[in-house]
Structures are given as C-alpha cells and as structure tokens.
Short mmCIF file of C-alpha atoms in Angstrom, two decimals:
data_model
loop_
_atom_site.label_atom_id
_atom_site.label_comp_id
_atom_site.label_asym_id
_atom_site.label_seq_id
_atom_site.Cartn_x
_atom_site.Cartn_y
_atom_site.Cartn_z
CA MET A 1 16.19 -37.65 -13.52
CA SER A 2 18.47 -37.22 -10.20
CA THR A 3 17.30 -35.32 -6.27
CA ASN A 4 19.16 -31.58 -7.38
CA GLU A 5 16.59 -31.34 -10.81
CA LEU A 6 14.41 -32.02 -9.07
CA VAL A 7 14.06 -29.46 -6.53
CA ASP A 8 15.65 -26.80 -9.00
CA SER A 9 12.17 -28.17 -11.15
CA PHE A 10 10.40 -26.97 -8.79
CA VAL A 11 12.69 -24.28 -7.53
CA GLU A 12 11.75 -22.41 -10.51
CA LYS A 13 8.66 -23.79 -10.53
CA ALA A 14 7.88 -21.53 -7.28
CA LEU A 15 9.78 -18.50 -8.57
CA ASN A 16 7.53 -17.76 -11.94
CA ALA A 17 4.39 -18.04 -10.55
CA HIS A 18 6.41 -15.91 -7.61
CA ASN A 19 7.21 -13.80 -11.02
CA ASP A 20 3.90 -13.82 -12.69
CA GLU A 21 2.29 -12.79 -8.76
CA MET A 22 4.77 -9.76 -9.15
CA ARG A 23 3.88 -8.99 -12.71
CA ARG A 24 -0.21 -8.43 -11.65
CA ILE A 25 0.46 -7.42 -8.53
CA LEU A 26 2.86 -4.11 -10.68
CA SER A 27 0.69 -3.56 -13.30
CA TRP A 28 -2.86 -2.88 -10.87
CA ALA A 29 0.28 1.75 -10.29
CA GLU A 30 -1.01 3.74 -12.79
CA SER A 31 2.96 5.76 -12.45
CA PRO A 32 5.76 4.56 -12.73
CA ILE A 33 6.68 5.70 -9.23
CA GLU A 34 4.06 3.94 -7.95
CA ARG A 35 5.28 0.95 -10.38
CA LEU A 36 8.63 1.91 -8.54
CA MET A 37 7.41 1.93 -4.94
CA LEU A 38 4.84 -0.83 -5.52
CA ALA A 39 7.88 -2.84 -6.05
CA ALA A 40 9.89 -1.95 -3.72
CA LEU A 41 6.82 -3.70 -0.94
CA LEU A 42 6.66 -6.14 -2.66
CA ALA A 43 10.27 -6.99 -2.47
CA ASP A 44 10.77 -6.38 1.19
CA GLY A 45 7.38 -8.11 2.12
CA TRP A 46 7.56 -11.09 0.70
CA SER A 47 10.80 -11.43 2.19
CA LEU A 48 9.82 -10.36 5.48
CA GLY A 49 6.86 -13.09 5.46
CA GLY A 50 4.82 -9.55 5.35
CA PRO A 51 2.06 -7.94 3.72
CA SER A 52 -1.29 -9.46 1.91
CA PHE A 53 -1.58 -7.42 -1.34
CA VAL A 54 -4.77 -6.72 -2.97
CA ASN A 55 -6.27 -4.47 -6.02
CA ILE A 56 -10.44 -3.97 -5.37
CA ASP A 57 -13.00 -2.14 -6.89
CA ASP A 58 -14.84 0.68 -5.33
CA ARG A 59 -17.53 -0.04 -4.32
CA GLU A 60 -15.60 -3.20 -1.84
CA ALA A 61 -12.59 -1.56 -1.07
CA SER A 62 -14.91 1.13 -0.04
CA ARG A 63 -16.97 -1.02 2.64
CA VAL A 64 -13.56 -2.31 3.95
CA LEU A 65 -11.24 1.09 4.15
CA CYS A 66 -13.99 3.35 4.92
CA ASP A 67 -13.58 3.63 8.78
CA VAL A 68 -10.45 1.95 9.24
CA GLY A 69 -10.94 2.82 12.82
CA ALA A 70 -14.81 0.90 13.82
CA GLU A 71 -14.05 -2.47 15.70
CA GLU A 72 -17.61 -4.20 13.54
CA ASN A 73 -15.51 -2.98 10.18
CA SER A 74 -16.38 -7.19 9.80
CA VAL A 75 -15.61 -6.77 5.78
CA HIS A 76 -12.30 -5.15 7.18
CA GLN A 77 -11.79 -7.44 9.69
CA SER A 78 -12.58 -10.57 7.30
CA LEU A 79 -10.37 -9.36 4.87
CA ILE A 80 -7.62 -8.95 7.75
CA ASN A 81 -7.76 -12.25 9.11
CA SER A 82 -7.67 -14.38 5.82
CA THR A 83 -4.77 -12.57 4.66
CA GLY A 84 -2.28 -11.41 7.68
CA GLU A 85 -1.31 -8.37 10.13
CA LEU A 86 -1.60 -5.48 6.77
CA VAL A 87 -2.54 -5.23 3.80
CA VAL A 88 -2.04 -3.01 1.30
CA PHE A 89 -4.51 -1.53 -0.74
CA VAL A 90 -3.29 -0.13 -3.92
CA GLN A 91 -5.29 2.46 -5.92
CA PRO A 92 -8.06 3.02 -3.42
CA THR A 93 -11.42 4.64 -3.36
CA VAL A 94 -11.36 6.33 0.81
CA HIS A 95 -13.99 8.23 2.16
CA VAL A 96 -12.80 10.15 5.09
CA GLY A 97 -14.41 13.15 6.60
CA GLY A 98 -16.80 12.83 3.34
CA LYS A 99 -15.11 13.02 1.38
CA ARG A 100 -14.10 10.39 -1.61
CA PHE A 101 -10.61 10.62 -1.75
CA ARG A 102 -7.92 8.54 -3.65
CA PRO A 103 -4.65 7.41 -1.39
CA ASP A 104 -1.62 6.54 -4.37
CA LEU A 105 -1.37 3.23 -1.78
CA ALA A 106 -3.07 1.96 2.03
CA VAL A 107 -1.78 -0.20 3.85
CA VAL A 108 -4.52 -0.32 7.13
CA SER A 109 -3.64 -3.45 10.04
CA GLN A 110 -5.23 -5.99 11.43
CA TYR A 111 -5.41 -2.92 15.22
CA HIS A 112 -7.82 -1.14 12.51
CA GLU A 113 -4.71 1.39 11.46
CA ALA A 114 -4.33 2.74 8.65
CA PHE A 115 -1.45 5.05 6.72
CA ALA A 116 -2.30 6.58 3.47
CA ILE A 117 1.26 6.26 1.31
CA GLU A 118 1.29 9.61 -1.47
CA LEU A 119 3.56 9.44 -3.85
CA ASP A 120 4.36 13.41 -4.99
CA GLY A 121 6.16 13.00 -7.95
CA HIS A 122 7.16 16.46 -9.75
CA ASP A 123 4.33 16.54 -12.40
CA PHE A 124 1.67 15.76 -10.93
CA HIS A 125 2.29 17.28 -7.54
CA GLU A 126 2.70 21.05 -6.24
CA ARG A 127 3.28 22.55 -9.84
CA THR A 128 0.19 24.76 -8.65
CA LYS A 129 -1.18 26.15 -5.84
CA GLU A 130 -4.05 24.87 -6.08
CA GLN A 131 -2.17 21.14 -6.78
CA ALA A 132 -0.57 21.72 -3.08
CA ARG A 133 -3.58 23.57 -1.45
CA LYS A 134 -6.01 19.89 -2.05
CA ASP A 135 -3.16 18.17 -0.89
CA ARG A 136 -2.50 19.68 2.04
CA SER A 137 -6.41 19.54 2.82
CA ARG A 138 -6.43 15.87 1.50
CA GLU A 139 -3.76 15.12 4.42
CA ARG A 140 -5.79 16.90 7.25
CA ALA A 141 -8.32 14.93 5.91
CA PHE A 142 -6.98 11.56 6.33
CA ILE A 143 -4.98 12.34 10.15
CA ALA A 144 -8.43 14.14 11.31
CA ALA A 145 -10.11 11.08 9.99
CA GLY A 146 -7.84 9.15 12.17
CA TRP A 147 -5.19 7.92 8.69
CA GLN A 148 -1.46 8.06 9.51
CA VAL A 149 -0.23 9.89 5.74
CA LEU A 150 3.01 8.78 5.00
CA ARG A 151 4.56 11.65 1.85
CA PHE A 152 7.84 11.00 0.04
CA THR A 153 8.93 12.96 -2.51
CA GLY A 154 9.14 11.05 -6.18
CA SER A 155 13.28 12.37 -5.98
CA GLU A 156 13.33 10.01 -2.95
CA VAL A 157 11.53 6.52 -4.56
CA TYR A 158 13.44 6.83 -7.58
CA GLU A 159 16.85 7.93 -6.39
CA ASP A 160 16.45 4.95 -2.90
CA ALA A 161 12.65 3.34 -2.90
CA GLU A 162 14.44 0.57 -0.33
CA ALA A 163 14.96 2.70 2.08
CA CYS A 164 11.81 4.14 1.58
CA VAL A 165 10.14 0.93 2.45
CA GLU A 166 11.09 0.12 4.80
CA GLU A 167 10.09 3.42 6.84
CA VAL A 168 6.87 2.31 5.76
CA TYR A 169 7.13 -0.88 6.88
CA GLY A 170 8.86 0.31 10.29
CA ILE A 171 6.49 2.17 11.11
CA ALA A 172 3.29 0.09 10.54
CA PHE A 173 5.52 -3.13 11.70
CA ARG A 174 6.24 -0.37 14.91
CA ARG A 175 3.13 0.06 15.53
CA LEU A 176 1.27 -3.11 15.53
CA ALA A 177 4.05 -5.15 17.87
CA SER A 178 2.90 -1.58 20.67
CA GLU A 179 -1.08 -2.29 19.56
CA SER A 180 -0.24 -6.01 20.24
CA ALA A 181 2.13 -5.61 23.56
#
C-alpha cells in the first residue's frame, strides 16, 4: 500500500468516527429544530476546536448546573476541566429560582457563566397566551439566576442556523475573552 493510500485510509477512519459521534450527539435532541441547531453547533464548534457536548442524566445535570455562578461547584469545575472552555448540555434539567426548567440547550463556560439557548418552534411556543406567559416567566427566572438567555425562533434557525450558531459562539467566546483578560 502506498503512503497516500495509507493516509487516505486513516482519514476515512477518522471521518467515520466523527460521523458516528455526531449522529450519537444528534440523537439527544427532542425536536427537528433542536437537531438542526445542534448539528450547526457541532459543525462550527468542532471546526473551532470548540466546546464539548454532554448529555447527562437529570441528577448529574442538576449538580452541575444548579449553581453555575458558584466558584465552589466542584462537579461543574471538574467537568469543565476535563472538557475545555465551553460545555454544551443537551436537554439538561436546571434548577433556578427554586424551580426546575429544561432549556433546549445550555452552554456553560469555565468562568461559571451560563447561557440558556431556547428554540421557539411555532408548534410549541406562543400558540396560546399561557405558553407565552410560561416562556417569559422561565426567561425571567434564568436571568434572575445569572443566566443569559439566547432565544431563537424556528424561522431563524431554519433560514440560517449557521448565523444563529455564530451569534451563540460569538457571545460565549467574547465573554470568555473578557473574563480571561
């Protein structure tokens, strides 16, 4: 086998492993809009050498995410230390303001900053006044707990998922740069 053929076989092996990992992570999403946003986050994140993607059980997520602002959150810190500057949690259960919430995605930084990413597909959000009220109440609870909420409509994600992801990473990495300076 020539050197080029050997290189090609390793490249193919790496691409297959990458594709398998991407499919595994995408299986965590619960809706088509979440799968699309997650796929875009994966594509851009990996090209940046960016965040790790984690799907952990509710109990573990609660321990990691219940107090992202606390310097003493050892579970959160050990996870960040083992994965990098940013961790993207898929469908975590988060305790804020004495209530349990489940953002579509959560991005947490090594500096204990947290971003709840909410994807508002028309089928599940703002179809009734009650849904709108719950969404706004939830958003206020996240903000009161020190989270930044990044909300995207289904149309925004379907029309330009990459622009949505650039906004998420732009905000998160800009905050990381200012914290590390």
